Coordinates of C-alpha atoms in Angstrom, one line a residue:
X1 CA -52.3 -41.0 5.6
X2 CA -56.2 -40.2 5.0
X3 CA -56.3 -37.2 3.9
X4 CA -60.0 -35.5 2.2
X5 CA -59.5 -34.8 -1.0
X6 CA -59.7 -31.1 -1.7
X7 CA -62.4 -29.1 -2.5
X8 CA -62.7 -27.4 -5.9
X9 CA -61.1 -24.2 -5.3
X10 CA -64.2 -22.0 -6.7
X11 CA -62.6 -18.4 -5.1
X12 CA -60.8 -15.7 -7.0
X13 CA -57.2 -14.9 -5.9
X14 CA -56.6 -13.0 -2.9
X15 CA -53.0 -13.5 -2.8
X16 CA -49.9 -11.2 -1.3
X17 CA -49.5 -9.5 -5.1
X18 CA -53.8 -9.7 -5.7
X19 CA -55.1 -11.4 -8.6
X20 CA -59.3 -11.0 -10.1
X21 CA -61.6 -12.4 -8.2
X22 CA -65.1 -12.7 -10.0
X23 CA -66.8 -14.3 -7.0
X24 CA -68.4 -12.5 -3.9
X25 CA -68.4 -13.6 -0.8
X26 CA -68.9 -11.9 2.9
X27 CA -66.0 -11.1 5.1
X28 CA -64.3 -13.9 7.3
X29 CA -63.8 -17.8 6.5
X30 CA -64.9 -20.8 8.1
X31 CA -62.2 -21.5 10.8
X32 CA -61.9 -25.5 9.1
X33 CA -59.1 -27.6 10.8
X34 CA -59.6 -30.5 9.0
X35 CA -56.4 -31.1 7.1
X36 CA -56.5 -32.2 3.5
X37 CA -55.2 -33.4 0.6
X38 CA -53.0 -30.6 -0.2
X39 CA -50.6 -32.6 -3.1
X40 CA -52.5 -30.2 -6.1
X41 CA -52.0 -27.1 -4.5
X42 CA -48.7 -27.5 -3.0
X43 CA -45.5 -29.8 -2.8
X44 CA -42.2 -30.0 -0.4
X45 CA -39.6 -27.6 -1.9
X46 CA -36.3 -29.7 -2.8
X47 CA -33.6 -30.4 -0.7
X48 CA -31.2 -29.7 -3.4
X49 CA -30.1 -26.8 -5.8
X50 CA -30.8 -27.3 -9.1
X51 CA -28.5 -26.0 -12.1
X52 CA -29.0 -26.0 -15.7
X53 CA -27.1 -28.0 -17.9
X54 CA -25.4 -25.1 -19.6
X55 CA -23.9 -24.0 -16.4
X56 CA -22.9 -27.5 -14.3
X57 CA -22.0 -27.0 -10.6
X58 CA -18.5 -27.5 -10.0
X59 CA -17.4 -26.4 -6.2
X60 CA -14.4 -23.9 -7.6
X61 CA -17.3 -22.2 -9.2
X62 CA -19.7 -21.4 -6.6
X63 CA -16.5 -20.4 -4.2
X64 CA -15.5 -17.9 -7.3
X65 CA -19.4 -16.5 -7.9
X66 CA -19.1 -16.4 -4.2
X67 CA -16.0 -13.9 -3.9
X68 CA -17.2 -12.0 -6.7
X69 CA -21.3 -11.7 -5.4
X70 CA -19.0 -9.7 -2.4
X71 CA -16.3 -7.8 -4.5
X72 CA -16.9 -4.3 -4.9
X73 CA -14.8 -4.5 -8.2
X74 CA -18.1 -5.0 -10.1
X75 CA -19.0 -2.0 -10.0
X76 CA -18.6 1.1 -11.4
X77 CA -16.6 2.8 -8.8
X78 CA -15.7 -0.3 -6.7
X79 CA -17.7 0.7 -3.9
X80 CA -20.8 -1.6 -4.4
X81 CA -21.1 -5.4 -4.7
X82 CA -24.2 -7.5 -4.5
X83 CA -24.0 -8.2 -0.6
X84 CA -25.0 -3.9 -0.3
X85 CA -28.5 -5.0 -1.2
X86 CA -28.7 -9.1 -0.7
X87 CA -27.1 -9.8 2.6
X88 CA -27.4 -12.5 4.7
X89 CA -28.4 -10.5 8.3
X90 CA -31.4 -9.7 6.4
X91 CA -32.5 -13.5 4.6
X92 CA -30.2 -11.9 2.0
X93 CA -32.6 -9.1 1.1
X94 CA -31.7 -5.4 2.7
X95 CA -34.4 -4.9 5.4
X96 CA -35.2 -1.4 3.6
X97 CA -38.9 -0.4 1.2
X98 CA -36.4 0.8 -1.3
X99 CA -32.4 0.1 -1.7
X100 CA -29.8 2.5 -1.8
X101 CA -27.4 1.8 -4.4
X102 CA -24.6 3.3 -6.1
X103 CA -23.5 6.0 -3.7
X104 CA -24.2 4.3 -0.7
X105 CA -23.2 3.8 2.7
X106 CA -24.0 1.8 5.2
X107 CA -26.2 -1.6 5.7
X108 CA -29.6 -2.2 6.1
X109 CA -32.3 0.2 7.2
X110 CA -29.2 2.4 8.5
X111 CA -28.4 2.6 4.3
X112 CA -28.1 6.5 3.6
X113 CA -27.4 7.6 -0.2
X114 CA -29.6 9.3 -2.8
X115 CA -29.7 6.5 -5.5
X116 CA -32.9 4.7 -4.4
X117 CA -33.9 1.9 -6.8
X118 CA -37.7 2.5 -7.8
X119 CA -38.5 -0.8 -6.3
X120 CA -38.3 -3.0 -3.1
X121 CA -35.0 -5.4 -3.5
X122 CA -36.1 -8.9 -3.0
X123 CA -34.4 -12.2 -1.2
X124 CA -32.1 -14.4 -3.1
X125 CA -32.7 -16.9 -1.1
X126 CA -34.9 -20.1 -3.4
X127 CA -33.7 -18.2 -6.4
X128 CA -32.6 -22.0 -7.8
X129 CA -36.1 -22.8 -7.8
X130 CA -37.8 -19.7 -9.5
X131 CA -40.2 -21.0 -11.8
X132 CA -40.6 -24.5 -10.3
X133 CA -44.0 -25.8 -10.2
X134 CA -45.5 -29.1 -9.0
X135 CA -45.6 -30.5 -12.3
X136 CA -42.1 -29.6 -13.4
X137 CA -39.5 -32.2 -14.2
X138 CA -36.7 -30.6 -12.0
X139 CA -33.8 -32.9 -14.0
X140 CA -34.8 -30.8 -17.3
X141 CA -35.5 -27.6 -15.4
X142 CA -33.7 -24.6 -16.8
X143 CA -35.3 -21.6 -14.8
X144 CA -38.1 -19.1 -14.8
X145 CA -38.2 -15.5 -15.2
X146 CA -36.7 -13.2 -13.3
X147 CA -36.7 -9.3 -12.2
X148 CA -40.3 -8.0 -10.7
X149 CA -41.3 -7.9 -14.5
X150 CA -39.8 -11.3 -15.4
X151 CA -37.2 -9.5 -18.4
X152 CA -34.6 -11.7 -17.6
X153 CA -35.4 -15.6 -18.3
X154 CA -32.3 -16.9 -16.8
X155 CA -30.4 -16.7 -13.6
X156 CA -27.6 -15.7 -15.2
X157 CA -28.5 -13.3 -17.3
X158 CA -30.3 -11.4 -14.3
X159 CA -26.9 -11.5 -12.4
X160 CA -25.6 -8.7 -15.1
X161 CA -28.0 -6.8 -14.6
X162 CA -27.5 -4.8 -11.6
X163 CA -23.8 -4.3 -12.6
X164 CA -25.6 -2.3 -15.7
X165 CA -27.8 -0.3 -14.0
X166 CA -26.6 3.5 -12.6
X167 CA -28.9 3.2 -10.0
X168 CA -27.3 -0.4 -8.5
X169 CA -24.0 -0.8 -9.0
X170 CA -22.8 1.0 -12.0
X171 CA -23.0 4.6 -11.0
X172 CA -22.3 7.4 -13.3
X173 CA -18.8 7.5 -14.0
X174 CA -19.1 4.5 -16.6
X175 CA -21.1 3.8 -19.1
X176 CA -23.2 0.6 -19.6
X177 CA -21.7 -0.4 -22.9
X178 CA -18.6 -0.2 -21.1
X179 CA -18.6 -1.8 -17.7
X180 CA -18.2 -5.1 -18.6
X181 CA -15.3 -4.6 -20.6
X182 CA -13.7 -2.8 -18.0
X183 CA -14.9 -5.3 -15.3
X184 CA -12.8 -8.3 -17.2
X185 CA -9.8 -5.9 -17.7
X186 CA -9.6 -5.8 -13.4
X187 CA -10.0 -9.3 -12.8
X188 CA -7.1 -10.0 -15.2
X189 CA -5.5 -7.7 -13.7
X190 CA -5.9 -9.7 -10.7
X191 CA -3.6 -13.0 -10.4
X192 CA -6.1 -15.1 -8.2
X193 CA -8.9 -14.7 -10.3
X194 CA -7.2 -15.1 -13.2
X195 CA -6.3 -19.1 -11.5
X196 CA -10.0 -19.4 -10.2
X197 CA -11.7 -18.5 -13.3
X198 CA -9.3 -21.3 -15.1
X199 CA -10.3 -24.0 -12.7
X200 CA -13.8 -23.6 -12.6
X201 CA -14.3 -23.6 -16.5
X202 CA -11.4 -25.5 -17.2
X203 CA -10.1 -23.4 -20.2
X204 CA -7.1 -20.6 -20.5
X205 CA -8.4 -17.0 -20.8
X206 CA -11.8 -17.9 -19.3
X207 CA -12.5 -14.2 -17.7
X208 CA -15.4 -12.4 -19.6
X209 CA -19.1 -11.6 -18.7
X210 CA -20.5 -14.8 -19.9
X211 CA -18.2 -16.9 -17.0
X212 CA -18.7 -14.0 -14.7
X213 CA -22.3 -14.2 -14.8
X214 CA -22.3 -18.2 -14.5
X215 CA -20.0 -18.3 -11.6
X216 CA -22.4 -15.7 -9.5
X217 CA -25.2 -17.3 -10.5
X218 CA -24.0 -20.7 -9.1
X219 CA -23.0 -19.2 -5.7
X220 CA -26.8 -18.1 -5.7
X221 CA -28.1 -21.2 -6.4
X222 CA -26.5 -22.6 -3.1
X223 CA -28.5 -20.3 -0.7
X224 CA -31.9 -22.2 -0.4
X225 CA -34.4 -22.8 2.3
X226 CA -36.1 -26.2 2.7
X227 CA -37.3 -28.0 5.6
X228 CA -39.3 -25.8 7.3
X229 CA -42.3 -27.1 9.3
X230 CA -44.6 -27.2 6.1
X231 CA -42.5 -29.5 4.1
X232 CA -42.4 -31.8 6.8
X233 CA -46.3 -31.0 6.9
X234 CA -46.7 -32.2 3.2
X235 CA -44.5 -34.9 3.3
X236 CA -47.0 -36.5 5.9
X237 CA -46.0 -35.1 9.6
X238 CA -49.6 -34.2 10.3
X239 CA -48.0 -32.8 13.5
X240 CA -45.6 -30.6 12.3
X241 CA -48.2 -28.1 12.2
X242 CA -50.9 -26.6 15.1
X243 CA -54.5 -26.2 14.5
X244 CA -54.5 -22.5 14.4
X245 CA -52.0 -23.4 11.3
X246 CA -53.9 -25.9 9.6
X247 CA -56.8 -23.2 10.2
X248 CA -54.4 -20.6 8.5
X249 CA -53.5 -23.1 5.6
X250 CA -57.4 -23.8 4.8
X251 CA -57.9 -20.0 4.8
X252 CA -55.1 -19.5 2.6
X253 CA -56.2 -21.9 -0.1
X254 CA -60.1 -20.8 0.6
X255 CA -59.3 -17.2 0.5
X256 CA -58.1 -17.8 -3.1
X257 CA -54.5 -17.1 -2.2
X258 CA -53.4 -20.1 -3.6
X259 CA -54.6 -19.3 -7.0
X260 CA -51.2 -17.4 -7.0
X261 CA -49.0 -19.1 -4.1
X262 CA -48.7 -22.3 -5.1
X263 CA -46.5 -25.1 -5.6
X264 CA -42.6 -25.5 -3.7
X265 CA -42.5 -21.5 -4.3
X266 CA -45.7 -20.7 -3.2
X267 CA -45.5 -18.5 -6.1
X268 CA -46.8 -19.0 -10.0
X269 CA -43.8 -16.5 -11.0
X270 CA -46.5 -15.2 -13.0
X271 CA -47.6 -11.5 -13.6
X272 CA -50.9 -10.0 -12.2
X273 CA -52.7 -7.1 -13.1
X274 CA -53.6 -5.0 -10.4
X275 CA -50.3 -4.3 -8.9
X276 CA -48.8 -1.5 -11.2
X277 CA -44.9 -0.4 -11.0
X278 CA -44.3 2.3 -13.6
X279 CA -47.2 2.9 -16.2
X280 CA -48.3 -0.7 -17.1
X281 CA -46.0 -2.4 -15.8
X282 CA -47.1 -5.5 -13.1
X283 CA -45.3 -7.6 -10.5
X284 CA -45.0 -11.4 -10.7
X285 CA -46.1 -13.2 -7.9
X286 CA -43.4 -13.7 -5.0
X287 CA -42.3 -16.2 -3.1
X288 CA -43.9 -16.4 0.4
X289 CA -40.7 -18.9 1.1
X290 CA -38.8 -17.7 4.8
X291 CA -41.1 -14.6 4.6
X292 CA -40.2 -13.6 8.0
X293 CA -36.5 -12.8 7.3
X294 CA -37.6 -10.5 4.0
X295 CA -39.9 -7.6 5.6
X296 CA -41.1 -4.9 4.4
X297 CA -43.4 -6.5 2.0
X298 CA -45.1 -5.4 -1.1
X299 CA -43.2 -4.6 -4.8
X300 CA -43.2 -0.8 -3.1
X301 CA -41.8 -2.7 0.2
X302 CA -44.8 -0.2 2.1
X303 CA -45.9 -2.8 4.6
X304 CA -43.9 -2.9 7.3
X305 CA -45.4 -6.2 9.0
X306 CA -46.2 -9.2 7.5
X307 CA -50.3 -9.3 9.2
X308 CA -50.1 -5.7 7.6
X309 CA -49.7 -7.1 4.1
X310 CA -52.2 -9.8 4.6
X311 CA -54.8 -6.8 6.1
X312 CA -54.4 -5.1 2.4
X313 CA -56.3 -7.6 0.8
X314 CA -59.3 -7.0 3.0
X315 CA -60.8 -4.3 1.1
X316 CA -59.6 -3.3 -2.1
X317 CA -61.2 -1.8 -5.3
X318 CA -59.5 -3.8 -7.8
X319 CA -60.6 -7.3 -6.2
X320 CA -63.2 -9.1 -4.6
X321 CA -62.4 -10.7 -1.3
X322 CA -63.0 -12.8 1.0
X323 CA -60.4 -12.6 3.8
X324 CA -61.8 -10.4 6.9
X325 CA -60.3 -9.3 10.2
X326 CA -61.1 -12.4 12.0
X327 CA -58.6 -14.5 9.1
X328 CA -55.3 -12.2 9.6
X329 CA -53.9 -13.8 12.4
X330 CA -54.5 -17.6 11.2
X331 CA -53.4 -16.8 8.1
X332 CA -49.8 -15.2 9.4
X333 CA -49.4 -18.7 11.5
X334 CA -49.6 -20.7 8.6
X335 CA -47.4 -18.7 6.7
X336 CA -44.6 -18.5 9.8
X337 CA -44.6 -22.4 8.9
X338 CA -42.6 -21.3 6.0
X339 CA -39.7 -19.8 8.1
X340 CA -36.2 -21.7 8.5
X341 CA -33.2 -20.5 10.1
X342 CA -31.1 -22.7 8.2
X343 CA -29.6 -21.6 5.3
X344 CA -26.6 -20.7 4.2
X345 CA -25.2 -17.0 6.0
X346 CA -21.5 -17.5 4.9
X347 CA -19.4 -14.0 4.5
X348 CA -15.9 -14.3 3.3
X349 CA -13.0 -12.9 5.3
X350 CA -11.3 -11.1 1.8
X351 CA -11.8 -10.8 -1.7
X352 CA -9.3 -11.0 -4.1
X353 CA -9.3 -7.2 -5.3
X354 CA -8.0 -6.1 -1.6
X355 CA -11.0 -4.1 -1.6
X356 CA -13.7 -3.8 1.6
X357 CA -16.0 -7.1 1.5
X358 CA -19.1 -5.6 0.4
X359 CA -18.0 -2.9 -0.4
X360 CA -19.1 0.3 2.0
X361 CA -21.9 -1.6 4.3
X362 CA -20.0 -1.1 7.2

């Protein structure tokens, strides 16, 4: 294919999280539809998970990490799991600005409680590929940071962290020195775990919070999202997208969006000033990856629609830019392009515990 090689991307960032821009430029972009070469900007997401090599896939662990993401026996009062706040009806997010957590009820928007996490609860879905960039050699890939502040530098080691937090999972009846502990005590307790955990890491007495966090984060890996439109676009099916898209896509990168959405992830995973959380703390970047199935949108989740999020980047004090009323609507076709209906939506019928899958969503 003969594609035009693309321009120098001279524009600051105007991305969905906001990055500087020292450039100024007048309202609206150039409607271009001439589609480039795209290759240093962006690449097709893979097709396959990726694991580390500390933490091998093995199919008796992902099916474990799988009954335990939707056991309410990891939390404090067994009334929580993961699935309250990632669930599959909403692309594994919640559908809700802020999660309710430890005392709630319910699913979704229709969530009532009154622990509310400080923060909007994003998708798991892609979580595999967090920190992935075009350059990256994915056989030697290990993983990027996670958390909205990046604390956690492994998948695994975000995967505990919920179950420690009072807000999440862990309530107040227990402490966070002491949930863990306790956490291994019930699944001992608990004769098909006790086989499941021995299979999957091949070893007697293989409960604790090392395997438990391994066999959760493998289940997570499995939920991933490739094959949407673009990737078919980048991989050379010019037709795969409309000209209002390819219109959208140009915008995107000539907005300075791409500065921060780039690569498979259409995210540098980085952090940005200008987007504060508590004090000075920043967001990374997100993923813009099935961002249809994730609304609201923003680290504060205070944009209900996803033109609405675009439309903040208009006029802001902290940046300079370039997108204008004229570019929201390209700019959300292109990014539909990133939308795929398959992945993986799997609930189990039980959990070993005997307790309510999910714990009380329904």
């Amino acid at each position: 294919m003969n594609l035009l090689k693309l321009s120098l991307i001279t524009l600051g960032c105007a991305s969905l999280i906001g990055c500087e821009n020292p450039d100024n430029m007048e309202a609206g972009i150039e409607n271009d539809t001439q589609i480039r070469d795209y290759s240093s900007t962006f690449i097709p997401l893979p097709t396959k998970s990726l694991y580390p090599k500390n933490n091998p896939y093995n199919e008796t662990k992902e099916r474990l990490g799988e009954l335990l993401y939707w056991d309410p026996i990891l939390s404090g009062d067994q009334n929580v799991s993961c699935a309250s706040c990632h669930h599959p009806d909403f692309g594994w997010a919640d559908g809700r600005a802020l999660s309710i957590g430890s005392d709630g009820i319910g699913l979704g928007p229709a969530r009532y409680g009154f622990e509310v996490t400080p923060i909007h609860t994003p998708t798991i879905m892609n979580v595999t590929f967090t920190g992935v960039t075009n350059n990256e050699t994915t056989d030697n890939f290990v993983s990027g940071g996670y958390f909205w502040d990046l604390r956690a530098n492994t998948l695994e080691k975000q995967a505990l962290g919920p179950i420690k937090n009072p807000v999440e999972m862990l309530g107040y009846n227990i402490s966070e020195q002491e949930i863990l502990a306790e956490i291994v005590i019930r699944l001992q307790a608990i004769p098909e775990y006790v086989e499941l955990f021995e299979l999957a890491f091949a070893v007697n007495d293989a409960i604790n919070s090392e395997n438990i966090a391994k066999a959760m984060a493998t289940f997570e890996r499995k939920i991933i999202s490739p094959n949407t439109r673009f990737d078919s676009f980048l991989s050379g099916e010019q037709t795969a997208l409309s000209q209002q898209e390819i219109i959208g896509l140009n915008k995107f990168i000539d907005g300075g969006c791409a500065r921060c959405h780039m690569g498979p992830m259409l995210s540098d995973n980085l952090l940005h000033d200008g987007e504060a959380i508590i004090g000075d703390k920043v967001v990374r970047t997100p993923s813009l990856r099935n961002i249809s199935y994730t609304a609201p949108y923003m680290h504060d989740g205070s944009r209900a629609r996803l033109i609405d999020a675009i439309a903040d980047y208009e006029d802001r004090d902290d940046i300079d830019v370039s997108i204008g009323d004229g570019d929201f609507n390209d700019i959300e076709a292109f990014l539909k392009t990133l939308n795929t209906d398959k992945f993986y939506q799997g609930k189990p019928d039980a959990v070993p515990s005997g307790l309510t899958v999910g714990g009380n969503i329904y």
